[in-house]
Coordinates of C-alpha atoms in Angstrom, one line a residue:
M1 CA 0.0 0.0 0.0
T2 CA 1.1 3.6 -0.5
G3 CA 0.4 7.0 0.9
A4 CA -1.7 7.3 4.0
T5 CA -3.0 3.8 3.7
A6 CA 0.4 2.3 4.5
R7 CA 0.3 3.9 8.0
P8 CA -1.4 2.2 11.0
L9 CA -4.8 3.6 11.9
W10 CA -3.8 4.4 15.4
L11 CA -1.0 6.6 14.2
M12 CA -3.3 8.5 11.8
I13 CA -5.9 9.0 14.6
L14 CA -3.1 10.2 17.0
A15 CA -1.7 12.6 14.4
A16 CA -5.1 14.0 13.6
A17 CA -6.0 14.4 17.2
L18 CA -2.7 16.3 18.0
I19 CA -3.3 18.6 15.0
V20 CA -6.7 19.4 16.4
F21 CA -5.2 19.7 19.9
L22 CA -2.9 22.5 18.7
G23 CA -5.3 24.2 16.3
M24 CA -8.4 24.3 18.4
G25 CA -6.5 24.6 21.7
M26 CA -4.9 27.8 20.5
R27 CA -8.2 29.1 19.1
S28 CA -9.9 28.5 22.4
T29 CA -7.7 31.2 24.0
F30 CA -8.7 34.1 21.7
G31 CA -11.4 35.1 24.1
L32 CA -8.7 35.8 26.7
F33 CA -7.2 38.3 24.4
L34 CA -10.4 40.3 24.0
E35 CA -10.0 42.5 27.1
P36 CA -6.2 43.1 27.1
I37 CA -6.0 44.0 23.4
S38 CA -9.2 46.1 23.5
S39 CA -7.8 48.0 26.5
Q40 CA -4.3 48.5 25.3
M41 CA -5.4 49.6 21.9
D42 CA -8.3 51.7 23.3
W43 CA -10.8 49.8 21.1
G44 CA -14.4 48.8 21.8
R45 CA -15.1 45.1 22.1
E46 CA -16.8 45.2 18.7
I47 CA -13.4 45.5 16.9
F48 CA -11.9 42.4 18.3
G49 CA -15.3 40.7 18.1
L50 CA -15.3 41.5 14.4
T51 CA -11.8 40.1 14.0
F52 CA -12.9 36.8 15.5
A53 CA -16.1 36.9 13.4
I54 CA -14.0 37.4 10.2
Q55 CA -11.8 34.5 11.2
N56 CA -14.8 32.2 11.6
I57 CA -16.4 33.2 8.3
V58 CA -13.1 32.9 6.3
W59 CA -12.5 29.5 8.0
G60 CA -15.9 28.4 6.9
M61 CA -15.5 29.7 3.3
T62 CA -12.2 27.9 3.0
Q63 CA -13.4 24.6 4.4
P64 CA -15.3 23.1 1.5
F65 CA -12.5 23.9 -0.9
A66 CA -9.9 22.5 1.5
G67 CA -12.0 19.4 2.1
G68 CA -12.4 18.9 -1.7
L69 CA -8.6 19.2 -2.2
A70 CA -8.0 16.7 0.7
D71 CA -10.7 14.3 -0.8
R72 CA -8.9 14.3 -4.1
Y73 CA -5.2 14.7 -3.4
G74 CA -4.8 13.7 0.2
S75 CA -4.7 15.6 3.5
G76 CA -1.0 15.9 4.3
R77 CA -0.2 18.9 2.1
V78 CA -3.4 20.7 2.9
L79 CA -2.8 20.4 6.7
S80 CA 0.8 21.4 6.4
L81 CA -0.1 24.6 4.5
G82 CA -2.6 25.3 7.2
G83 CA 0.0 25.0 9.9
L84 CA 2.4 27.3 8.1
L85 CA -0.3 30.0 7.6
Y86 CA -1.3 29.6 11.3
V87 CA 2.2 30.4 12.4
V88 CA 2.5 33.4 10.1
G89 CA -0.9 34.7 11.1
L90 CA -0.2 34.6 14.8
L91 CA 3.2 36.3 14.4
L92 CA 1.7 39.1 12.3
M93 CA -1.3 39.4 14.7
A94 CA 1.1 40.1 17.5
E95 CA 2.4 43.2 15.6
A96 CA -1.0 44.5 14.5
T97 CA -1.6 48.1 15.7
T98 CA -4.7 49.1 13.7
P99 CA -8.2 47.5 13.4
L100 CA -7.5 46.8 9.7
L101 CA -4.3 44.9 10.4
M102 CA -6.0 43.0 13.2
H103 CA -8.8 42.0 10.9
L104 CA -6.4 40.9 8.1
T105 CA -4.0 38.9 10.4
G106 CA -6.2 37.6 13.2
G107 CA -9.2 37.4 10.9
V108 CA -8.4 36.6 7.3
L109 CA -5.0 34.9 7.6
I110 CA -5.7 32.8 10.7
G111 CA -9.2 32.0 9.3
L112 CA -7.5 30.6 6.1
A113 CA -5.1 28.6 8.3
Q114 CA -7.9 27.1 10.3
G115 CA -9.8 26.1 7.2
L116 CA -6.8 24.2 5.8
A117 CA -5.6 22.7 9.1
S118 CA -9.2 21.8 10.2
M119 CA -10.8 19.2 12.4
S120 CA -13.1 18.3 9.5
I121 CA -10.3 17.2 7.2
G122 CA -8.7 15.1 10.0
M123 CA -12.0 13.4 10.8
A124 CA -12.7 12.7 7.1
T125 CA -9.3 11.2 6.6
V126 CA -9.6 9.0 9.6
A127 CA -13.2 8.0 8.7
R128 CA -12.1 6.6 5.3
H129 CA -9.8 4.1 7.0
T130 CA -12.1 3.1 9.9
P131 CA -14.7 0.3 9.8
V132 CA -18.2 1.6 9.6
H133 CA -19.2 0.3 13.1
R134 CA -16.3 2.3 14.7
R135 CA -16.3 5.3 12.5
T136 CA -18.1 7.8 14.7
L137 CA -16.0 6.8 17.8
A138 CA -12.8 7.3 15.8
M139 CA -14.0 10.8 14.7
S140 CA -14.9 11.6 18.3
I141 CA -11.3 10.8 19.4
V142 CA -10.0 13.2 16.8
T143 CA -12.5 15.8 18.0
M144 CA -11.5 15.2 21.6
G145 CA -8.1 16.6 20.7
G146 CA -9.7 20.0 20.6
S147 CA -11.2 19.6 24.1
A148 CA -7.8 18.4 25.4
G149 CA -6.1 21.4 23.8
Q150 CA -8.6 23.7 25.4
L151 CA -8.1 22.1 28.8
A152 CA -4.3 22.3 28.6
I153 CA -3.8 25.7 27.0
S154 CA -6.7 27.9 28.3
P155 CA -5.4 28.1 31.9
L156 CA -1.8 28.9 30.7
A157 CA -2.8 31.8 28.4
P158 CA -4.0 34.2 31.1
L159 CA -0.8 33.5 33.1
F160 CA 1.4 34.3 30.1
I161 CA -0.6 37.3 29.2
G162 CA -0.5 38.6 32.7
S163 CA 3.2 38.0 33.1
Y164 CA 4.6 38.7 29.7
G165 CA 1.9 40.5 27.7
Y166 CA -0.2 39.4 24.8
V167 CA 2.5 39.9 22.2
F168 CA 4.9 37.4 23.7
T169 CA 2.0 35.0 24.3
L170 CA 1.0 35.1 20.6
V171 CA 4.7 34.4 19.6
M172 CA 4.8 31.4 21.9
M173 CA 1.5 30.1 20.5
A174 CA 3.0 30.5 16.9
A175 CA 6.0 28.3 18.0
A176 CA 3.7 25.6 19.3
V177 CA 1.4 25.7 16.2
A178 CA 4.4 25.0 14.0
L179 CA 4.3 21.4 15.1
I180 CA 1.2 20.9 12.9
I181 CA 3.5 20.8 9.9
P182 CA 5.4 17.6 10.8
L183 CA 2.3 16.0 12.4
A184 CA 0.6 16.1 9.0
L185 CA 3.1 13.5 7.6
P186 CA 1.1 10.4 8.8
L187 CA -1.9 11.8 7.0
A188 CA -0.1 12.3 3.7
G189 CA -0.8 10.4 0.5
R190 CA -3.7 10.1 -1.8
P191 CA -7.0 8.8 -0.3
P192 CA -7.9 5.2 -1.0
A193 CA -10.0 4.4 -4.0
Y194 CA -13.7 4.4 -3.4
T195 CA -15.2 1.0 -3.9
A196 CA -18.4 0.9 -1.8
G197 CA -21.0 1.3 -4.6
P198 CA -20.9 3.5 -7.7
S199 CA -18.4 6.3 -7.8
Q200 CA -19.6 9.9 -8.3
S201 CA -18.2 13.1 -9.8
F202 CA -17.7 16.2 -7.6
G203 CA -20.7 17.9 -9.2
E204 CA -23.0 14.8 -8.8
A205 CA -22.2 14.7 -5.1
I206 CA -23.1 18.4 -4.7
R207 CA -26.3 18.0 -6.6
E208 CA -27.3 14.9 -4.7
A209 CA -26.7 16.5 -1.3
G210 CA -28.4 19.7 -2.4
G211 CA -31.6 17.8 -3.2
H212 CA -31.7 16.0 0.2
R213 CA -33.8 17.8 2.8
G214 CA -31.8 16.2 5.7
Y215 CA -28.6 17.9 4.4
W216 CA -30.2 21.3 4.6
L217 CA -31.5 20.6 8.1
L218 CA -28.0 19.6 9.1
I219 CA -26.7 22.9 7.6
G220 CA -29.3 24.8 9.6
G221 CA -28.7 23.0 12.9
F222 CA -24.9 23.4 12.7
F223 CA -25.4 27.2 12.3
V224 CA -26.6 27.2 15.9
C225 CA -23.7 25.2 17.1
G226 CA -21.3 27.8 15.6
F227 CA -23.3 30.7 17.2
H228 CA -23.1 29.1 20.6
V229 CA -19.4 28.1 20.5
A230 CA -18.1 31.4 19.2
F231 CA -20.2 33.6 21.5
I232 CA -19.4 31.6 24.6
G233 CA -15.7 30.9 23.7
L234 CA -15.0 34.6 22.9
H235 CA -17.2 36.5 25.4
L236 CA -17.5 34.2 28.5
P237 CA -14.2 35.4 30.0
A238 CA -15.2 39.1 29.5
Y239 CA -18.7 38.3 30.9
V240 CA -17.1 36.7 34.0
A241 CA -14.8 39.8 34.5
D242 CA -17.7 42.2 34.1
S243 CA -19.5 40.3 36.9
G244 CA -16.7 41.2 39.3
L245 CA -14.8 37.9 39.3
E246 CA -11.1 37.6 39.0
P247 CA -9.6 37.2 35.5
W248 CA -8.3 33.7 36.2
V249 CA -11.9 32.5 36.5
G250 CA -12.4 33.0 32.8
G251 CA -9.4 30.9 31.9
V252 CA -10.4 28.2 34.3
A253 CA -14.0 28.3 32.9
L254 CA -12.7 27.6 29.4
A255 CA -10.4 24.8 30.7
T256 CA -13.4 23.3 32.5
V257 CA -15.3 23.3 29.2
G258 CA -12.5 21.5 27.6
A259 CA -12.1 19.0 30.4
F260 CA -15.8 18.0 30.5
N261 CA -16.0 17.9 26.7
I262 CA -13.4 15.1 26.5
G263 CA -15.9 12.7 28.2
G264 CA -18.8 14.3 26.3
T265 CA -17.3 13.9 22.9
L266 CA -16.2 10.3 23.5
A267 CA -19.7 9.4 24.8
A268 CA -21.3 11.1 21.8
G269 CA -19.0 9.0 19.5
A270 CA -19.7 5.7 21.2
L271 CA -23.5 6.4 21.4
G272 CA -23.5 7.6 17.7
D273 CA -22.2 4.2 16.6
R274 CA -25.2 2.5 18.4
Y275 CA -28.1 4.8 18.3
S276 CA -29.8 7.4 16.1
K277 CA -27.4 10.4 15.5
K278 CA -30.2 12.8 14.8
Y279 CA -32.0 12.2 18.1
L280 CA -28.7 12.5 20.0
L281 CA -28.1 15.8 18.2
S282 CA -31.6 17.0 19.2
F283 CA -30.9 16.1 22.8
L284 CA -27.6 18.0 22.8
Y285 CA -29.1 21.2 21.5
F286 CA -32.0 21.1 23.9
A287 CA -29.6 20.5 26.8
R288 CA -27.5 23.5 25.6
A289 CA -30.6 25.7 26.0
V290 CA -31.1 24.4 29.5
A291 CA -27.4 25.1 30.5
I292 CA -27.5 28.6 29.2
L293 CA -30.8 29.3 30.9
F294 CA -29.2 28.1 34.2
L295 CA -26.4 30.7 33.8
V296 CA -28.8 33.5 32.9
L297 CA -31.1 32.9 35.9
M298 CA -28.5 32.2 38.6
P299 CA -26.3 34.8 40.3
T300 CA -22.8 35.0 38.6
T301 CA -20.5 33.4 41.2
V302 CA -17.4 31.3 40.7
E303 CA -19.4 28.1 41.5
V304 CA -22.2 29.0 39.0
V305 CA -19.7 29.8 36.3
L306 CA -17.8 26.5 36.8
V307 CA -21.0 24.4 36.9
F308 CA -22.2 26.1 33.7
S309 CA -18.8 25.4 32.1
A310 CA -19.1 21.8 33.1
M311 CA -22.6 21.5 31.7
I312 CA -21.8 23.3 28.4
G313 CA -18.5 21.4 28.2
V314 CA -20.2 18.0 28.0
L315 CA -22.2 19.4 25.0
W316 CA -19.4 21.6 23.5
L317 CA -17.9 19.6 20.5
S318 CA -20.1 16.5 21.0
T319 CA -22.2 17.7 18.0
V320 CA -19.2 17.6 15.6
P321 CA -18.6 13.8 15.2
L322 CA -22.4 13.2 15.2
T323 CA -23.0 15.8 12.5
T324 CA -20.0 14.8 10.4
G325 CA -20.9 11.1 10.9
L326 CA -24.4 11.8 9.6
V327 CA -23.0 13.3 6.4
G328 CA -20.9 10.1 5.9
Q329 CA -23.8 7.8 6.8
I330 CA -26.2 9.4 4.4
F331 CA -23.9 10.2 1.4
G332 CA -20.9 7.8 1.9
P333 CA -17.2 8.6 2.5
Q334 CA -16.1 9.5 -1.1
Y335 CA -16.8 13.2 -0.8
M336 CA -17.2 13.3 2.9
G337 CA -14.6 16.0 3.5
M338 CA -16.2 18.4 0.9
L339 CA -19.8 17.8 2.0
A340 CA -18.9 18.1 5.7
G341 CA -17.0 21.3 4.8
V342 CA -20.2 22.8 3.3
V343 CA -22.1 22.0 6.5
F344 CA -19.2 23.4 8.5
F345 CA -19.5 26.7 6.5
S346 CA -22.9 27.1 8.0
H347 CA -21.3 26.6 11.4
Q348 CA -18.9 29.4 10.7
I349 CA -21.7 31.8 9.6
G350 CA -23.2 31.1 13.0
S351 CA -19.8 31.7 14.6
F352 CA -19.6 35.1 12.8
G353 CA -23.0 36.0 14.3
G354 CA -22.1 34.9 17.8
A355 CA -18.7 36.6 17.9
Y356 CA -19.8 39.9 16.3
L357 CA -23.2 40.3 17.8
G358 CA -21.7 39.6 21.2
G359 CA -19.3 42.5 20.9
M360 CA -21.7 44.8 19.0
L361 CA -24.7 44.4 21.4
F362 CA -22.5 44.7 24.5
D363 CA -21.1 48.0 23.2
A364 CA -24.6 49.2 22.4
T365 CA -26.3 48.1 25.6
G366 CA -23.5 47.4 28.2
S367 CA -24.8 43.9 28.6
Y368 CA -24.7 40.4 27.1
D369 CA -28.3 39.6 28.1
I370 CA -29.8 39.8 24.6
V371 CA -27.3 37.4 23.1
W372 CA -27.8 34.9 26.0
W373 CA -31.5 34.8 25.4
M374 CA -30.9 34.5 21.6
S375 CA -28.7 31.5 22.4
I376 CA -31.4 29.8 24.4
A377 CA -34.0 30.3 21.6
L378 CA -31.6 29.0 18.9
G379 CA -30.8 25.9 21.0
I380 CA -34.5 25.0 21.2
L381 CA -34.8 25.6 17.4
A382 CA -31.8 23.4 16.6
G383 CA -33.2 20.6 18.8
L384 CA -36.4 20.7 16.7
V385 CA -34.7 21.0 13.3
H386 CA -32.7 17.7 13.7
W387 CA -35.8 15.6 14.6
P388 CA -37.2 15.0 11.0
I389 CA -33.8 14.2 9.3
D390 CA -33.9 11.0 7.2
E391 CA -30.8 9.2 8.3
R392 CA -31.0 6.3 5.8
P393 CA -28.1 6.1 3.3
V394 CA -29.1 7.4 -0.2
V395 CA -29.9 4.8 -2.8
R396 CA -28.3 5.7 -6.1
P397 CA -29.8 4.4 -9.4
A398 CA -26.7 2.3 -10.3
A399 CA -26.6 0.7 -6.9
A400 CA -30.4 -0.1 -7.0
A401 CA -29.9 -1.6 -10.5

């Protein structure tokens, strides 16, 4: 065998998980830079919120194309290029002194990097080499890398920022992210030939998915996931500080989210291989609405913040292997990276809204209350949207014949 197929599955899963550990772990700290950068530059929170929003939307726009390249030519080169751009973006972001430069570096460049060195590409690569009955669990292990990165890196970021400043911290993050480049090697090589049923062209796969109602429902539901994750990840530390708690509480809150999501993501993967993925997704979104309602109604104390972080942590990235797994289950693995990338673009449109509206409405009203209540309503809506999805694999004419 050649390329990625010559490497043991455990090594591919480990490499993909470590890439996600670095990429998502560093990304989870951006909310900790909101207050120090905004204060030092004398900016409103809307400016850094817009940077993070641009980052998310560029990431989402890049994802389908990056997934398509990885589906056709293999993941190694795509992931390596993403790692390189991530390093450059963080180094240039550290030197940004105007809103435009911050938007171009922290927004556009890092967004491109995250689209290329993305969780979706790692999951799709691993899924192609994993037996169907273990596929969702394998993808959840890759996703778990992001939770582990958040757990490990989020508590360190405020310590570095407080002791050495945000510029030095960004440089250190760039040095760590450079490890993505060699980690992409076990995932290099052309993907294996597709043999399970009739092969499709790129255009046929797009048209088939576009005509499937369940695909559009997945796209709508994942929008809500992006809104939640971006708003909470970016603005929770500032919300905690505004409530009179010490800055370290925000870092510990994000770390708690990461810690509890390790178990949550693994559980979602294991359950997704045995039970209906769409019903599990509905439960996760309803539970998110309950967790956010708890935070809104309770007094903002250290204990309440940490309990909320644990609750939302169980639900944080648990939607990702289930959503991606549904794409593969319905449409097959041949264009899984590209089709999942399109769904992920919707996630990033939601992320743009969560990040930007959080900053804009706070600057306008002095409070995050409106966005918290929006998040509750969207969680209920997403729970309802997933219920009618048809999970059955599509039957193509050639296969039926």
